[in-house]
Tab-separated table of C-alpha atoms in Angstrom:
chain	number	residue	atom	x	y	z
W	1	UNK	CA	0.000	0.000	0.000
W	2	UNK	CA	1.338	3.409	-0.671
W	3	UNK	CA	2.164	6.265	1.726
W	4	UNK	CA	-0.740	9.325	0.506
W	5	UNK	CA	1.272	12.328	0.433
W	6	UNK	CA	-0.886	16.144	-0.047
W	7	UNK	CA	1.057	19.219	-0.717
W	8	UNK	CA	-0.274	22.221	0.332
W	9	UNK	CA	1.662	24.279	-2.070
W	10	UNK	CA	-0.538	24.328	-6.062
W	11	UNK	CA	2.640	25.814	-7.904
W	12	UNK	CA	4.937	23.887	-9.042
W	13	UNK	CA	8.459	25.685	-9.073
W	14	UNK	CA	11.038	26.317	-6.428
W	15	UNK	CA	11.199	24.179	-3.605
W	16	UNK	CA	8.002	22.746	-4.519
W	17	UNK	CA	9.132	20.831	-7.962
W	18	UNK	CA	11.636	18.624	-5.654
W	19	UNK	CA	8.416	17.988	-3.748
W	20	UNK	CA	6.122	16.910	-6.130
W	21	UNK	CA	8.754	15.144	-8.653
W	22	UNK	CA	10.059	13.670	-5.565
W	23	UNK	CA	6.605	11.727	-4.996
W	24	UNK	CA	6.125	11.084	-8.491
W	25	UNK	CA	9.043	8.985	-8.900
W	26	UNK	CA	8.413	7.211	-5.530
W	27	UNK	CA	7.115	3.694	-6.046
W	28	UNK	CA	6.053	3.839	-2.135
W	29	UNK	CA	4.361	7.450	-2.458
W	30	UNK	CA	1.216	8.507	-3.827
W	31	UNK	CA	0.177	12.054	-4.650
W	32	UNK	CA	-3.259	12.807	-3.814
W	33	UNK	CA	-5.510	16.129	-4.010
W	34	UNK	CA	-7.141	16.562	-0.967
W	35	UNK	CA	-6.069	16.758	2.975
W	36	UNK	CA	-8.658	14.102	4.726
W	37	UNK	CA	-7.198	11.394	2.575
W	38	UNK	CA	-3.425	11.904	3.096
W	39	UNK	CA	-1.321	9.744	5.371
W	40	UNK	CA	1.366	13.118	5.396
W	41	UNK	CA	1.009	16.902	4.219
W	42	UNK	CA	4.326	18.209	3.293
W	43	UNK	CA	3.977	22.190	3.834
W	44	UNK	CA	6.373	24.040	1.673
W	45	UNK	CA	7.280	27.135	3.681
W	46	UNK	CA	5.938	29.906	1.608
W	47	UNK	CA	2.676	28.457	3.043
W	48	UNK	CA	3.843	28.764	6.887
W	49	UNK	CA	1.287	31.653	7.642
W	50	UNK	CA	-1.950	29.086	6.371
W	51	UNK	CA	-3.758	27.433	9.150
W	52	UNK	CA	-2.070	23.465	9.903
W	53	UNK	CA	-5.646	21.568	10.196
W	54	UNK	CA	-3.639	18.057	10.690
W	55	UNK	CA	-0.668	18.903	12.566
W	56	UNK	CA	-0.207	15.535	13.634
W	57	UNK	CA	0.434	14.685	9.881
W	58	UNK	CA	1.835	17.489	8.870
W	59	UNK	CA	5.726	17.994	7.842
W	60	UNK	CA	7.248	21.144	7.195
W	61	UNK	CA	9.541	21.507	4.227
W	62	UNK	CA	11.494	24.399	4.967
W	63	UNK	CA	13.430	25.595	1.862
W	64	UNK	CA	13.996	29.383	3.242
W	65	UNK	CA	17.233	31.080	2.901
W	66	UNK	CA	16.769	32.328	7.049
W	67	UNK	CA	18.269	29.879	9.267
W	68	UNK	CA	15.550	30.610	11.844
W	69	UNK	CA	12.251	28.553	12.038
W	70	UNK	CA	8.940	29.879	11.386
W	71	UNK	CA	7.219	31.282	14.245
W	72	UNK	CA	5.346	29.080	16.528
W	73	UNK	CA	5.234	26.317	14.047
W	74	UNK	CA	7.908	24.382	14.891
W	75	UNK	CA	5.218	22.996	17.724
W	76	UNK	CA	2.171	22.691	15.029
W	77	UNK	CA	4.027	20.005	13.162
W	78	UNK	CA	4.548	16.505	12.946
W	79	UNK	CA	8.118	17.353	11.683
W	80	UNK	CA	10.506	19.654	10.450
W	81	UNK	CA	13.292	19.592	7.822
W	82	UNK	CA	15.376	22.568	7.109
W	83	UNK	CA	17.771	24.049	4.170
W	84	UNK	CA	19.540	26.334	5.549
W	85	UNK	CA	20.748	25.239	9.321
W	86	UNK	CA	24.323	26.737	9.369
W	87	UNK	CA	25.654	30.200	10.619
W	88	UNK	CA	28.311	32.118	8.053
W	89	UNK	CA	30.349	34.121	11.300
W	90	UNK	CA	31.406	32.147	12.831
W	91	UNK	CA	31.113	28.923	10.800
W	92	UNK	CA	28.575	26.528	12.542
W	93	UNK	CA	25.705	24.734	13.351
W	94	UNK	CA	22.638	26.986	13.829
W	95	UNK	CA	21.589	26.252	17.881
W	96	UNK	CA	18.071	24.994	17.873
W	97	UNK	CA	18.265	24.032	21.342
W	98	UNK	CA	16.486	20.663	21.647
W	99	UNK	CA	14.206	21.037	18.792
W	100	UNK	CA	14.239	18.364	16.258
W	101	UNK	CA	15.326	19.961	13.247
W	102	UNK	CA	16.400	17.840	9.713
W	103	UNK	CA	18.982	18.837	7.548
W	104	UNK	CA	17.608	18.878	3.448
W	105	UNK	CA	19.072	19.900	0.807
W	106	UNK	CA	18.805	20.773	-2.821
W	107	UNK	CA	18.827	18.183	-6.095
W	108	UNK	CA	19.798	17.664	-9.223
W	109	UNK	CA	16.680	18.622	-11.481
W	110	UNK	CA	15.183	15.882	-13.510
W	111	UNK	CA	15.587	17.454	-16.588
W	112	UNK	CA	19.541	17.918	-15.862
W	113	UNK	CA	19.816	14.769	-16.283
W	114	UNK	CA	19.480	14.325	-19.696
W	115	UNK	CA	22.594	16.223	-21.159
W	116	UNK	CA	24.993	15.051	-23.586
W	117	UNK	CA	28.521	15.077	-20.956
W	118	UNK	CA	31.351	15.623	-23.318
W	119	UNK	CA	35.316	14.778	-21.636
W	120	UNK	CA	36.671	17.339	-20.238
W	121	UNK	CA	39.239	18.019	-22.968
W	122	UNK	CA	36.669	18.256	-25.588
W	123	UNK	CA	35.641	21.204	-23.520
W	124	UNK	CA	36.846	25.095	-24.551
W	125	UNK	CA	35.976	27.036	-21.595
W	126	UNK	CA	38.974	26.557	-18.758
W	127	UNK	CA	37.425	27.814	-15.921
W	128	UNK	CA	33.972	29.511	-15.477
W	129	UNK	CA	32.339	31.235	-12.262
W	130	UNK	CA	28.684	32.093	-12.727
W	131	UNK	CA	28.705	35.279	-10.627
W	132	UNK	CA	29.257	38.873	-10.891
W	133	UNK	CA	32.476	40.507	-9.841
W	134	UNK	CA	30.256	43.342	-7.861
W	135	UNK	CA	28.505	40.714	-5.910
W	136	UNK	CA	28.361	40.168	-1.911
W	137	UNK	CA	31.256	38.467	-0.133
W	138	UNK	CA	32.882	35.771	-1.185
W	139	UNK	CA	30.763	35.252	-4.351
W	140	UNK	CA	32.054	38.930	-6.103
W	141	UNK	CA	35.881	38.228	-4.205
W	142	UNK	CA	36.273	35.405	-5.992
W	143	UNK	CA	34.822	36.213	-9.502
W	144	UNK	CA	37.289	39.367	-9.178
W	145	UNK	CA	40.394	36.495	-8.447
W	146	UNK	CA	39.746	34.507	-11.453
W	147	UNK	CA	39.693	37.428	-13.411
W	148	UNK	CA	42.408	38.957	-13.013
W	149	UNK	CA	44.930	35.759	-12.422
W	150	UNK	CA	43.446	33.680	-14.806
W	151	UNK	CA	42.126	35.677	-17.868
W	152	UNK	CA	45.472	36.045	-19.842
W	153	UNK	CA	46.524	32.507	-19.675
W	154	UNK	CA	43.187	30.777	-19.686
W	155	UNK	CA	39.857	30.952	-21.126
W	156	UNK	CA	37.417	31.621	-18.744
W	157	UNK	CA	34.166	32.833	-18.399
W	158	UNK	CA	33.308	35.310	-15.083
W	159	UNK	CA	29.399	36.531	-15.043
W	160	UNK	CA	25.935	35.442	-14.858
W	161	UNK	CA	24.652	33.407	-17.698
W	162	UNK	CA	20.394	34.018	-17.931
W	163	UNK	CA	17.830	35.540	-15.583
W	164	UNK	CA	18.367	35.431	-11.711
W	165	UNK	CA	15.927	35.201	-9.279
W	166	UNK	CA	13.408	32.718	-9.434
W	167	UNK	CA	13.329	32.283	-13.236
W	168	UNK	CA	17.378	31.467	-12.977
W	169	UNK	CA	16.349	28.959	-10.158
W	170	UNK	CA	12.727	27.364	-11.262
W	171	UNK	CA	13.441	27.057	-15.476
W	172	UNK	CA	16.257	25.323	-17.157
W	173	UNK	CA	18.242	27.826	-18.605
W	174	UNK	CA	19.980	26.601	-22.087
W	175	UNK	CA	22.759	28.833	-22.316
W	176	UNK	CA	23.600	28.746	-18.801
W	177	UNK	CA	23.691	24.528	-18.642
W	178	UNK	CA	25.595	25.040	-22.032
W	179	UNK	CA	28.015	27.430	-20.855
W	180	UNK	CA	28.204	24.589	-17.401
W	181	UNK	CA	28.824	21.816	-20.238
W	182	UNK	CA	31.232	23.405	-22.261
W	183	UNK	CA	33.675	23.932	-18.931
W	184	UNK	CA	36.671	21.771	-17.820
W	185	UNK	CA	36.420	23.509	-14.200
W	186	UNK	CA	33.483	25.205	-12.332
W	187	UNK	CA	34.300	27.300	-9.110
W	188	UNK	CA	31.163	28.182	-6.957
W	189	UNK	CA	30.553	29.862	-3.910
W	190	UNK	CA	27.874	29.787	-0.652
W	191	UNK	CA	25.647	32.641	-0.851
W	192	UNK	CA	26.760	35.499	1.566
W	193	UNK	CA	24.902	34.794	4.681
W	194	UNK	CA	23.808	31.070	4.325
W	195	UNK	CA	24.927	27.605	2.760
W	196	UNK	CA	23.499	25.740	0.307
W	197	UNK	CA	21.829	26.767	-3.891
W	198	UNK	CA	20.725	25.163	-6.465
W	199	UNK	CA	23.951	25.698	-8.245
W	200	UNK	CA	26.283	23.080	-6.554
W	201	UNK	CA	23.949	20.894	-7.896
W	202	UNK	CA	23.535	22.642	-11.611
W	203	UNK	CA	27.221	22.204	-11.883
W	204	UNK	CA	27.699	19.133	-10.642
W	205	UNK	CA	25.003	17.479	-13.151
W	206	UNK	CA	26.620	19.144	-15.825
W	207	UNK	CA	30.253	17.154	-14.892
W	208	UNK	CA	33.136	19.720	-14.829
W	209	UNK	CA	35.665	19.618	-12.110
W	210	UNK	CA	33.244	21.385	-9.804
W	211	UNK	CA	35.272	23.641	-7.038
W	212	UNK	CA	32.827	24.763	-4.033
W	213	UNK	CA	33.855	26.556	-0.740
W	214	UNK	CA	34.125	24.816	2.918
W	215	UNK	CA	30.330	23.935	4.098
W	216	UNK	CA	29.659	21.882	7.469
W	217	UNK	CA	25.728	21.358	6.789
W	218	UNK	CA	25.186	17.628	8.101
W	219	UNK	CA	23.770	16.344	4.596
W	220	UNK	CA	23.376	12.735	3.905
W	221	UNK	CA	25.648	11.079	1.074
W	222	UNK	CA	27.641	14.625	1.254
W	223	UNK	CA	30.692	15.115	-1.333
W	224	UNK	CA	34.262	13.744	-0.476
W	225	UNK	CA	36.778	16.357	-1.230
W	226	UNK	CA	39.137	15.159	-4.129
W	227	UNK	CA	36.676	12.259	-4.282
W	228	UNK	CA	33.668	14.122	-5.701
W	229	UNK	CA	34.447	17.334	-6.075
W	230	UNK	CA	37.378	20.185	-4.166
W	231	UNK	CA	37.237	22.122	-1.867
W	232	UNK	CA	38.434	25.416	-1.217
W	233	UNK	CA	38.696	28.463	1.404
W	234	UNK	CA	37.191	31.804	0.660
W	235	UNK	CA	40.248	32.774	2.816
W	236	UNK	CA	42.869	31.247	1.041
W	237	UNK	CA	42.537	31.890	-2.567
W	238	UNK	CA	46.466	31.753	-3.215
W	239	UNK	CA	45.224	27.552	-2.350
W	240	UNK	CA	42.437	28.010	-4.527
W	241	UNK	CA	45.105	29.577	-7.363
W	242	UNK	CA	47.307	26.481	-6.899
W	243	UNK	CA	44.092	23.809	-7.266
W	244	UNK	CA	42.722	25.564	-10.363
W	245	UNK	CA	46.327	25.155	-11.808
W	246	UNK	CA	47.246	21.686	-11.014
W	247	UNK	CA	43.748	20.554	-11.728
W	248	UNK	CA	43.746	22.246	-15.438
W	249	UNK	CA	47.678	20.741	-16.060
W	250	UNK	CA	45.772	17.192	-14.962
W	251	UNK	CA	42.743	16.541	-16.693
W	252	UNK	CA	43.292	12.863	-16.371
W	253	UNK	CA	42.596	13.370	-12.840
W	254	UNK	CA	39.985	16.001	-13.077
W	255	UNK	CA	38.076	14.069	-15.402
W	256	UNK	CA	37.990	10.724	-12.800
W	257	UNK	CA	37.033	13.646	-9.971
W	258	UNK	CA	34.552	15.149	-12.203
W	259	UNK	CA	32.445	11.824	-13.295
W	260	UNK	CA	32.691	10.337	-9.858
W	261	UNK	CA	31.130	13.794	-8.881
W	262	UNK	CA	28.105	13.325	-11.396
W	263	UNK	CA	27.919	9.589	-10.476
W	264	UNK	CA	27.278	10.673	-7.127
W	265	UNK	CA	24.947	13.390	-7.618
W	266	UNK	CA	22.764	11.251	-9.862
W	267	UNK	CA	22.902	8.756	-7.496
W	268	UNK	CA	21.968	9.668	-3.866
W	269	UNK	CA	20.897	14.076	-4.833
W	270	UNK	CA	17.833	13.144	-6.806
W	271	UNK	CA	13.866	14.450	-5.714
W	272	UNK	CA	13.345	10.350	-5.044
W	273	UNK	CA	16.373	10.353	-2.871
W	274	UNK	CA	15.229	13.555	-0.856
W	275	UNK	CA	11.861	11.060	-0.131
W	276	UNK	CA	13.669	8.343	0.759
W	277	UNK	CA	15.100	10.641	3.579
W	278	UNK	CA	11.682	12.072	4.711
W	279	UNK	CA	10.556	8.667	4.488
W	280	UNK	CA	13.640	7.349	6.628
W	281	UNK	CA	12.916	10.037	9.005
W	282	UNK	CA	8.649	9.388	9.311
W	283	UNK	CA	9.799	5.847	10.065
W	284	UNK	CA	12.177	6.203	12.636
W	285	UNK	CA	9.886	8.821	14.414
W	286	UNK	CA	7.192	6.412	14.092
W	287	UNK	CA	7.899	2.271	13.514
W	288	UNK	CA	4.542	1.494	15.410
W	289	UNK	CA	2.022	2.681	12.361
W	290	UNK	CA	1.617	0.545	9.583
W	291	UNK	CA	2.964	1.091	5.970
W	292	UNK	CA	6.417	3.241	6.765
W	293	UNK	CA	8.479	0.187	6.153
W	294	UNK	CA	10.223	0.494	3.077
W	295	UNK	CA	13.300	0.110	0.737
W	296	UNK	CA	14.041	3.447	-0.257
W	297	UNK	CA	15.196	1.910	-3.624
């Protein structure tokens, strides 16, 4: 029998798409339209100030940039998961106290996982950063770095490729995936005051060498550095200098980072995957109801 999931939430973008796609590729999950008949109600958190008429079933899905909870709903809920749990200064777990509160994260789209991945030296863009040299903290540092130590000598690319905002995040943007696709390495950066985007995850389903800066959130299946992916210090950008070099003189290696990056994305960073861990979490809150028992394959 199959777990009856109802999302309050009628669009279908954002935060929201992981939801729904999420149950729609779940053999144990079944979407249904109306509150009464669902076993859970996953709450997306633009919906936090509608009344909770089940909040014994009721899970919030809290996709907000703010590491701080919703006002008094943490209590109104059966459960809650959370993006964005980590503090930028210092560099740290968010302190909840003794409430309950998941880690989630981001996925790779669906539809990103349809491109044609080329090798890495059938690619002509060296390096690429997909932010603006004027932006905030480490994001417009770090743009400004690669252009100016790397644009003689390399080809790079340094600037935003499509529409930001929520059409950058909720569409499938072709030149920006293309531009993604057609790199050998892809440095990103945490947004200013918070960790975790969507485009970690748009890189690494588009298989350069994706470079990313220090995070600590306690995801599941997270990325081994110089297993899936490297690491680097907003701090320390002569080490990021020397990584971008070494990794560009060895694509051999770059390429075996880069693919066992993808594999691993693909793998456990799908919408299905961010079920099975709701699912994982419903059924070690609660073994003694029937029907949570599953696979999660």
């Amino acid at each position: 029998m199959k777990i009856k999931i109802y999302i309050q939430n009628k669009s279908y973008w954002g935060s929201v798409v992981i939801l729904k796609d999420g149950v729609n590729s779940h053999d144990h999950l079944e979407l249904v339209s109306c509150e009464e008949d669902a076993d859970y109600i996953f709450f997306d958190f633009r919906d936090h100030q509608s009344v909770i008429k089940f909040p014994e079933k009721t899970i919030m899905i809290d996709y907000s940039d703010s590491q701080n909870l919703y006002k008094n709903l943490y209590n109104n809920v059966f459960m809650y998961f959370k993006r964005s749990v980590c503090d930028k200064f210092p560099s740290r777990f968010h302190d909840y106290g003794d409430k309950n509160v998941i880690p989630i994260s981001y996925i790779v789209k669906k539809e990103a996982t349809e491109w044609h991945i080329k090798p890495l030296k059938e690619r002509q863009t060296d390096i690429s950063i997909f932010f603006s040299t004027l932006d905030q903290g480490g994001r417009g540092a770090i743009a400004k770095f690669i252009k100016m130590h790397f644009s003689e000598e390399y080809k790079i690319h340094v600037g935003v490729v499509g529409a930001r905002g929520e059409i950058g995040r909720n569409t499938i943007q072709k030149d920006y995936y293309n531009t993604m696709l057609n790199s050998k390495i892809v440095v990103t950066c945490n947004p200013y005051k918070w960790e975790g985007d969507w485009r970690l995850f748009e890189a690494l389903s588009c298989s350069p060498l994706v470079m990313v800066d220090e995070m600590i959130t306690p995801v599941r299946n997270k990325f081994a550095d110089g297993e899936h992916l490297i690491y680097y210090s907003v701090r320390k950008l002569d080490d990021l200098f020397g990584k971008i070099v070494y990794y560009l003189k060895n694509l051999d290696e770059s390429q075996t980072i880069a693919t066992s990056g993808y594999n691993h994305a693909l793998k456990y960073h799908t919408a299905k995957n961010r079920m099975d861990e709701i699912l994982e979490e419903i059924n070690s809150k609660n073994k003694s109801k029937p029907g949570y028992e599953f696979s999660g394959k």
